[in-house]
Amino acid sequence: MKVLSIQSAVAYGHVGNSAAVFPLQRIGVEVLPVYTVNFSNHTGYGAWRGPLIAPDDVRAVITGVEERGVFPSIDVVLSGYQGGVGIGDVIVDAARRVKEANPSAIYACDPVMGNAKSGCFVAPEIPDLLRDRVVPVADIITPNQFELGYLTGTEPGDLESTLASVDAARAMGPSTVLVTSVERPDRDPETIEMLAADDKGAWIVRTPLLPLKANGSGDVTAALFTAHYSATGDASVALERTASSVFDLIEATYRSGQRELQLVETQEAYAHPRMQFTAERVR
């Protein structure tokens, strides 16, 4: 499998491509990383250095890859945090060009906007850009529960309303939806869930909730789920493998006492997931 991953990059820590690339490589995926920003660290620190990369420069890098004759062999275009407004058009155009070269390729979009605790943390124009122009052309989207609500204009809460929100998202264009950070009011408060749905049904997986804000864990989740789903065509298997790997990553980070993901230290969890969680069919 070959993935063109268009995301942010940081020198210190693990978010964006700096979180997604290594786990994908560890499960045998060839990754072509294209950077949308090149920051010293993620913005959660409140201070960082380095440039947003101009959309034309990002497009030039992608065009250079295309000129090497690589597009027919790309299986997945993956995108995450979009630092500026113009980058959305570059990503959509790249997905279109890859699909023209390889009609079986897919586009997976992690529509990064924010979360229930912090609200939106991207530029004000980004949420509408994602909703109106990017998500409709994606095959897979991986929003968290907060982002799912924004994209669909709904209020996902319990299982029924979350499934209704997923249906609304799938009606926008994507055939497959992974919802992360699902916090249903009737769940065990010491747990957190992920839900995946496609044409074959819907499944939910439950893991312990750890008291840690793990920047970059969503990027790892989106990358691993996309790769596993693309390889197997089975949302439940992809969900179980991803939940197993990401939980072990977050648990190792929590136990380390460090703020940044222990991405390299936990590499066996990607290559050989313990499969300690079972996805439950909910539709």
PDB file of C-alpha atoms in Angstrom, residues 62-273:
ATOM      1  CA  ILE A  62       2.706  17.216  -5.170  1.00  0.00           C
ATOM      2  CA  THR A  63       3.242  18.008  -8.845  1.00  0.00           C
ATOM      3  CA  GLY A  64       6.867  16.947  -8.526  1.00  0.00           C
ATOM      4  CA  VAL A  65       5.716  13.594  -7.125  1.00  0.00           C
ATOM      5  CA  GLU A  66       3.258  13.284 -10.009  1.00  0.00           C
ATOM      6  CA  GLU A  67       6.047  13.956 -12.508  1.00  0.00           C
ATOM      7  CA  ARG A  68       7.915  10.942 -11.176  1.00  0.00           C
ATOM      8  CA  GLY A  69       5.032   8.787 -12.445  1.00  0.00           C
ATOM      9  CA  VAL A  70       4.000   7.735  -8.951  1.00  0.00           C
ATOM     10  CA  PHE A  71       0.278   8.596  -8.980  1.00  0.00           C
ATOM     11  CA  PRO A  72      -0.935   5.324 -10.584  1.00  0.00           C
ATOM     12  CA  SER A  73       0.557   3.390  -7.658  1.00  0.00           C
ATOM     13  CA  ILE A  74      -0.906   5.541  -4.877  1.00  0.00           C
ATOM     14  CA  ASP A  75      -3.731   3.785  -3.042  1.00  0.00           C
ATOM     15  CA  VAL A  76      -4.730   6.478  -0.537  1.00  0.00           C
ATOM     16  CA  VAL A  77      -4.577  10.240  -0.259  1.00  0.00           C
ATOM     17  CA  LEU A  78      -4.701  11.190   3.435  1.00  0.00           C
ATOM     18  CA  SER A  79      -5.147  14.700   4.806  1.00  0.00           C
ATOM     19  CA  GLY A  80      -5.331  16.156   8.307  1.00  0.00           C
ATOM     20  CA  TYR A  81      -4.852  19.593   9.859  1.00  0.00           C
ATOM     21  CA  GLN A  82      -5.103  22.318   7.238  1.00  0.00           C
ATOM     22  CA  GLY A  83      -3.094  25.322   8.296  1.00  0.00           C
ATOM     23  CA  GLY A  84      -4.525  27.796   5.780  1.00  0.00           C
ATOM     24  CA  VAL A  85      -7.598  28.249   3.621  1.00  0.00           C
ATOM     25  CA  GLY A  86      -5.942  27.665   0.253  1.00  0.00           C
ATOM     26  CA  ILE A  87      -4.615  24.261   1.179  1.00  0.00           C
ATOM     27  CA  GLY A  88      -8.062  22.681   0.913  1.00  0.00           C
ATOM     28  CA  ASP A  89      -8.202  23.246  -2.821  1.00  0.00           C
ATOM     29  CA  VAL A  90      -4.696  21.810  -3.200  1.00  0.00           C
ATOM     30  CA  ILE A  91      -5.675  18.644  -1.328  1.00  0.00           C
ATOM     31  CA  VAL A  92      -8.928  18.186  -3.246  1.00  0.00           C
ATOM     32  CA  ASP A  93      -7.072  18.688  -6.521  1.00  0.00           C
ATOM     33  CA  ALA A  94      -4.410  16.173  -5.499  1.00  0.00           C
ATOM     34  CA  ALA A  95      -7.062  13.582  -4.634  1.00  0.00           C
ATOM     35  CA  ARG A  96      -8.731  14.160  -7.991  1.00  0.00           C
ATOM     36  CA  ARG A  97      -5.478  13.755  -9.909  1.00  0.00           C
ATOM     37  CA  VAL A  98      -4.514  10.597  -8.032  1.00  0.00           C
ATOM     38  CA  LYS A  99      -7.941   9.085  -8.696  1.00  0.00           C
ATOM     39  CA  GLU A 100      -7.642   9.913 -12.384  1.00  0.00           C
ATOM     40  CA  ALA A 101      -4.355   8.009 -12.447  1.00  0.00           C
ATOM     41  CA  ASN A 102      -5.649   5.180 -10.232  1.00  0.00           C
ATOM     42  CA  PRO A 103      -9.472   4.870 -10.203  1.00  0.00           C
ATOM     43  CA  SER A 104      -9.335   2.479  -7.236  1.00  0.00           C
ATOM     44  CA  ALA A 105      -7.558   5.032  -5.021  1.00  0.00           C
ATOM     45  CA  ILE A 106      -9.445   6.629  -2.135  1.00  0.00           C
ATOM     46  CA  TYR A 107      -9.275   9.952  -0.309  1.00  0.00           C
ATOM     47  CA  ALA A 108      -9.378   9.900   3.498  1.00  0.00           C
ATOM     48  CA  CYS A 109      -9.932  13.200   5.300  1.00  0.00           C
ATOM     49  CA  ASP A 110      -9.445  13.840   8.993  1.00  0.00           C
ATOM     50  CA  PRO A 111     -11.513  17.047   9.308  1.00  0.00           C
ATOM     51  CA  VAL A 112      -9.514  18.609  12.136  1.00  0.00           C
ATOM     52  CA  MET A 113     -11.382  21.520  13.696  1.00  0.00           C
ATOM     53  CA  GLY A 114     -11.378  21.156  17.468  1.00  0.00           C
ATOM     54  CA  ASN A 115     -12.969  19.201  20.277  1.00  0.00           C
ATOM     55  CA  ALA A 116     -15.752  19.405  22.837  1.00  0.00           C
ATOM     56  CA  LYS A 117     -13.483  20.745  25.588  1.00  0.00           C
ATOM     57  CA  SER A 118     -11.528  23.357  23.621  1.00  0.00           C
ATOM     58  CA  GLY A 119     -13.989  24.276  20.856  1.00  0.00           C
ATOM     59  CA  CYS A 120     -12.618  25.134  17.417  1.00  0.00           C
ATOM     60  CA  PHE A 121      -8.877  25.819  17.306  1.00  0.00           C
ATOM     61  CA  VAL A 122      -8.400  26.309  13.565  1.00  0.00           C
ATOM     62  CA  ALA A 123      -8.715  29.462  11.448  1.00  0.00           C
ATOM     63  CA  PRO A 124     -12.362  30.643  11.316  1.00  0.00           C
ATOM     64  CA  GLU A 125     -12.693  29.808   7.622  1.00  0.00           C
ATOM     65  CA  ILE A 126     -11.492  26.193   7.924  1.00  0.00           C
ATOM     66  CA  PRO A 127     -14.660  24.525   9.318  1.00  0.00           C
ATOM     67  CA  ASP A 128     -16.839  25.800   6.474  1.00  0.00           C
ATOM     68  CA  LEU A 129     -14.156  24.877   3.946  1.00  0.00           C
ATOM     69  CA  LEU A 130     -14.060  21.335   5.286  1.00  0.00           C
ATOM     70  CA  ARG A 131     -17.841  20.986   5.406  1.00  0.00           C
ATOM     71  CA  ASP A 132     -18.637  22.497   2.029  1.00  0.00           C
ATOM     72  CA  ARG A 133     -15.702  21.619  -0.222  1.00  0.00           C
ATOM     73  CA  VAL A 134     -13.489  18.926   1.257  1.00  0.00           C
ATOM     74  CA  VAL A 135     -15.675  16.385   3.062  1.00  0.00           C
ATOM     75  CA  PRO A 136     -18.099  15.946   0.121  1.00  0.00           C
ATOM     76  CA  VAL A 137     -15.291  14.556  -2.076  1.00  0.00           C
ATOM     77  CA  ALA A 138     -13.806  12.257   0.596  1.00  0.00           C
ATOM     78  CA  ASP A 139     -14.339   8.512   0.706  1.00  0.00           C
ATOM     79  CA  ILE A 140     -13.437   8.196   4.397  1.00  0.00           C
ATOM     80  CA  ILE A 141     -13.726  10.830   7.126  1.00  0.00           C
ATOM     81  CA  THR A 142     -12.527  10.492  10.713  1.00  0.00           C
ATOM     82  CA  PRO A 143     -14.082  13.306  12.788  1.00  0.00           C
ATOM     83  CA  ASN A 144     -14.349  13.293  16.531  1.00  0.00           C
ATOM     84  CA  GLN A 145     -17.838  13.569  17.989  1.00  0.00           C
ATOM     85  CA  PHE A 146     -17.632  17.369  18.209  1.00  0.00           C
ATOM     86  CA  GLU A 147     -16.472  17.703  14.597  1.00  0.00           C
ATOM     87  CA  LEU A 148     -19.173  15.304  13.416  1.00  0.00           C
ATOM     88  CA  GLY A 149     -21.797  17.560  14.954  1.00  0.00           C
ATOM     89  CA  TYR A 150     -20.420  20.640  13.269  1.00  0.00           C
ATOM     90  CA  LEU A 151     -20.138  19.024   9.861  1.00  0.00           C
ATOM     91  CA  THR A 152     -23.699  17.753   9.919  1.00  0.00           C
ATOM     92  CA  GLY A 153     -25.459  20.470  11.927  1.00  0.00           C
ATOM     93  CA  THR A 154     -26.597  17.814  14.410  1.00  0.00           C
ATOM     94  CA  GLU A 155     -26.038  17.081  18.094  1.00  0.00           C
ATOM     95  CA  PRO A 156     -24.675  13.542  18.446  1.00  0.00           C
ATOM     96  CA  GLY A 157     -25.054  12.282  21.988  1.00  0.00           C
ATOM     97  CA  ASP A 158     -26.558   8.867  22.641  1.00  0.00           C
ATOM     98  CA  LEU A 159     -26.096   5.965  20.241  1.00  0.00           C
ATOM     99  CA  GLU A 160     -29.221   6.707  18.222  1.00  0.00           C
ATOM    100  CA  SER A 161     -28.371  10.365  17.650  1.00  0.00           C
ATOM    101  CA  THR A 162     -24.732   9.558  16.892  1.00  0.00           C
ATOM    102  CA  LEU A 163     -25.781   7.025  14.265  1.00  0.00           C
ATOM    103  CA  ALA A 164     -28.163   9.607  12.804  1.00  0.00           C
ATOM    104  CA  SER A 165     -25.284  12.091  12.611  1.00  0.00           C
ATOM    105  CA  VAL A 166     -23.124   9.471  10.901  1.00  0.00           C
ATOM    106  CA  ASP A 167     -25.906   8.881   8.359  1.00  0.00           C
ATOM    107  CA  ALA A 168     -26.038  12.631   7.722  1.00  0.00           C
ATOM    108  CA  ALA A 169     -22.265  12.683   7.202  1.00  0.00           C
ATOM    109  CA  ARG A 170     -22.403   9.747   4.801  1.00  0.00           C
ATOM    110  CA  ALA A 171     -25.158  11.526   2.863  1.00  0.00           C
ATOM    111  CA  MET A 172     -22.666  14.362   2.260  1.00  0.00           C
ATOM    112  CA  GLY A 173     -20.433  12.051   0.211  1.00  0.00           C
ATOM    113  CA  PRO A 174     -18.109   9.835   2.290  1.00  0.00           C
ATOM    114  CA  SER A 175     -19.046   6.159   2.280  1.00  0.00           C
ATOM    115  CA  THR A 176     -17.123   5.390   5.471  1.00  0.00           C
ATOM    116  CA  VAL A 177     -17.126   7.363   8.719  1.00  0.00           C
ATOM    117  CA  LEU A 178     -15.005   6.790  11.808  1.00  0.00           C
ATOM    118  CA  VAL A 179     -16.104   8.830  14.835  1.00  0.00           C
ATOM    119  CA  THR A 180     -13.515   9.218  17.582  1.00  0.00           C
ATOM    120  CA  SER A 181     -13.889  10.468  21.170  1.00  0.00           C
ATOM    121  CA  VAL A 182     -17.482   9.291  21.411  1.00  0.00           C
ATOM    122  CA  GLU A 183     -18.784  10.128  24.886  1.00  0.00           C
ATOM    123  CA  ARG A 184     -22.345   8.867  25.170  1.00  0.00           C
ATOM    124  CA  PRO A 185     -24.210  10.068  28.276  1.00  0.00           C
ATOM    125  CA  ASP A 186     -25.182   6.492  29.190  1.00  0.00           C
ATOM    126  CA  ARG A 187     -21.687   5.009  28.941  1.00  0.00           C
ATOM    127  CA  ASP A 188     -19.458   4.022  31.833  1.00  0.00           C
ATOM    128  CA  PRO A 189     -17.757   7.386  32.614  1.00  0.00           C
ATOM    129  CA  GLU A 190     -14.396   5.622  32.836  1.00  0.00           C
ATOM    130  CA  THR A 191     -14.602   4.591  29.179  1.00  0.00           C
ATOM    131  CA  ILE A 192     -14.497   6.248  25.769  1.00  0.00           C
ATOM    132  CA  GLU A 193     -15.624   4.872  22.416  1.00  0.00           C
ATOM    133  CA  MET A 194     -15.055   4.950  18.670  1.00  0.00           C
ATOM    134  CA  LEU A 195     -17.717   4.170  16.102  1.00  0.00           C
ATOM    135  CA  ALA A 196     -17.221   3.149  12.482  1.00  0.00           C
ATOM    136  CA  ALA A 197     -19.884   2.836   9.794  1.00  0.00           C
ATOM    137  CA  ASP A 198     -19.937   1.946   6.113  1.00  0.00           C
ATOM    138  CA  ASP A 199     -22.329   0.350   3.637  1.00  0.00           C
ATOM    139  CA  LYS A 200     -22.138  -2.964   5.529  1.00  0.00           C
ATOM    140  CA  GLY A 201     -23.140  -1.685   8.959  1.00  0.00           C
ATOM    141  CA  ALA A 202     -21.903   0.119  12.062  1.00  0.00           C
ATOM    142  CA  TRP A 203     -19.675  -0.982  14.948  1.00  0.00           C
ATOM    143  CA  ILE A 204     -18.563   0.554  18.220  1.00  0.00           C
ATOM    144  CA  VAL A 205     -15.522  -0.214  20.344  1.00  0.00           C
ATOM    145  CA  ARG A 206     -15.003   0.788  23.968  1.00  0.00           C
ATOM    146  CA  THR A 207     -11.679   1.389  25.729  1.00  0.00           C
ATOM    147  CA  PRO A 208     -10.691   2.719  29.166  1.00  0.00           C
ATOM    148  CA  LEU A 209     -10.556   6.520  29.380  1.00  0.00           C
ATOM    149  CA  LEU A 210      -7.163   7.751  30.512  1.00  0.00           C
ATOM    150  CA  PRO A 211      -6.696  11.203  32.108  1.00  0.00           C
ATOM    151  CA  LEU A 212      -4.427  12.511  29.366  1.00  0.00           C
ATOM    152  CA  LYS A 213      -4.770  15.036  26.549  1.00  0.00           C
ATOM    153  CA  ALA A 214      -2.693  13.314  23.885  1.00  0.00           C
ATOM    154  CA  ASN A 215      -2.002  15.707  21.022  1.00  0.00           C
ATOM    155  CA  GLY A 216      -1.480  13.742  17.823  1.00  0.00           C
ATOM    156  CA  SER A 217      -3.387  10.632  18.878  1.00  0.00           C
ATOM    157  CA  GLY A 218      -6.182  11.539  16.465  1.00  0.00           C
ATOM    158  CA  ASP A 219      -3.661  11.738  13.625  1.00  0.00           C
ATOM    159  CA  VAL A 220      -2.379   8.260  14.463  1.00  0.00           C
ATOM    160  CA  THR A 221      -5.945   6.975  14.704  1.00  0.00           C
ATOM    161  CA  ALA A 222      -6.965   8.361  11.316  1.00  0.00           C
ATOM    162  CA  ALA A 223      -3.858   6.962   9.635  1.00  0.00           C
ATOM    163  CA  LEU A 224      -4.079   3.471  11.122  1.00  0.00           C
ATOM    164  CA  PHE A 225      -7.826   3.106  10.588  1.00  0.00           C
ATOM    165  CA  THR A 226      -7.529   4.230   6.976  1.00  0.00           C
ATOM    166  CA  ALA A 227      -4.706   1.783   6.291  1.00  0.00           C
ATOM    167  CA  HIS A 228      -6.361  -1.155   8.038  1.00  0.00           C
ATOM    168  CA  TYR A 229      -9.720  -0.463   6.395  1.00  0.00           C
ATOM    169  CA  SER A 230      -8.134  -0.098   2.963  1.00  0.00           C
ATOM    170  CA  ALA A 231      -6.264  -3.372   3.423  1.00  0.00           C
ATOM    171  CA  THR A 232      -9.172  -5.446   4.755  1.00  0.00           C
ATOM    172  CA  GLY A 233     -12.391  -3.738   3.631  1.00  0.00           C
ATOM    173  CA  ASP A 234     -13.705  -4.633   7.101  1.00  0.00           C
ATOM    174  CA  ALA A 235     -14.650  -1.715   9.363  1.00  0.00           C
ATOM    175  CA  SER A 236     -14.904  -3.857  12.497  1.00  0.00           C
ATOM    176  CA  VAL A 237     -11.432  -5.349  12.041  1.00  0.00           C
ATOM    177  CA  ALA A 238      -9.963  -1.928  11.270  1.00  0.00           C
ATOM    178  CA  LEU A 239     -11.686  -0.529  14.353  1.00  0.00           C
ATOM    179  CA  GLU A 240     -10.356  -3.264  16.644  1.00  0.00           C
ATOM    180  CA  ARG A 241      -6.791  -3.019  15.343  1.00  0.00           C
ATOM    181  CA  THR A 242      -6.780   0.758  15.581  1.00  0.00           C
ATOM    182  CA  ALA A 243      -8.295   0.862  19.071  1.00  0.00           C
ATOM    183  CA  SER A 244      -5.765  -1.685  20.313  1.00  0.00           C
ATOM    184  CA  SER A 245      -2.758   0.188  18.927  1.00  0.00           C
ATOM    185  CA  VAL A 246      -3.882   3.675  19.936  1.00  0.00           C
ATOM    186  CA  PHE A 247      -4.879   2.676  23.458  1.00  0.00           C
ATOM    187  CA  ASP A 248      -1.462   1.127  24.048  1.00  0.00           C
ATOM    188  CA  LEU A 249       0.156   4.280  22.668  1.00  0.00           C
ATOM    189  CA  ILE A 250      -1.859   6.568  24.953  1.00  0.00           C
ATOM    190  CA  GLU A 251      -1.365   4.302  27.974  1.00  0.00           C
ATOM    191  CA  ALA A 252       2.400   4.222  27.416  1.00  0.00           C
ATOM    192  CA  THR A 253       2.446   8.001  27.094  1.00  0.00           C
ATOM    193  CA  TYR A 254       0.411   8.396  30.290  1.00  0.00           C
ATOM    194  CA  ARG A 255       2.685   6.075  32.218  1.00  0.00           C
ATOM    195  CA  SER A 256       5.773   7.884  30.951  1.00  0.00           C
ATOM    196  CA  GLY A 257       4.676  11.167  32.485  1.00  0.00           C
ATOM    197  CA  GLN A 258       5.635  12.914  29.248  1.00  0.00           C
ATOM    198  CA  ARG A 259       3.446  15.339  27.305  1.00  0.00           C
ATOM    199  CA  GLU A 260       4.400  14.096  23.851  1.00  0.00           C
ATOM    200  CA  LEU A 261       3.277  10.754  22.444  1.00  0.00           C
ATOM    201  CA  GLN A 262       5.693   7.900  23.043  1.00  0.00           C
ATOM    202  CA  LEU A 263       5.385   7.086  19.371  1.00  0.00           C
ATOM    203  CA  VAL A 264       8.652   5.257  18.747  1.00  0.00           C
ATOM    204  CA  GLU A 265       8.687   3.458  22.094  1.00  0.00           C
ATOM    205  CA  THR A 266       5.261   1.925  21.340  1.00  0.00           C
ATOM    206  CA  GLN A 267       6.019   0.744  17.813  1.00  0.00           C
ATOM    207  CA  GLU A 268       5.256  -2.924  18.511  1.00  0.00           C
ATOM    208  CA  ALA A 269       1.666  -1.911  19.265  1.00  0.00           C
ATOM    209  CA  TYR A 270       1.241  -0.911  15.605  1.00  0.00           C
ATOM    210  CA  ALA A 271       3.094  -3.843  14.074  1.00  0.00           C
ATOM    211  CA  HIS A 272       1.557  -6.456  16.377  1.00  0.00           C
ATOM    212  CA  PRO A 273      -1.597  -5.056  18.042  1.00  0.00           C
TER     213      PRO A 273
END
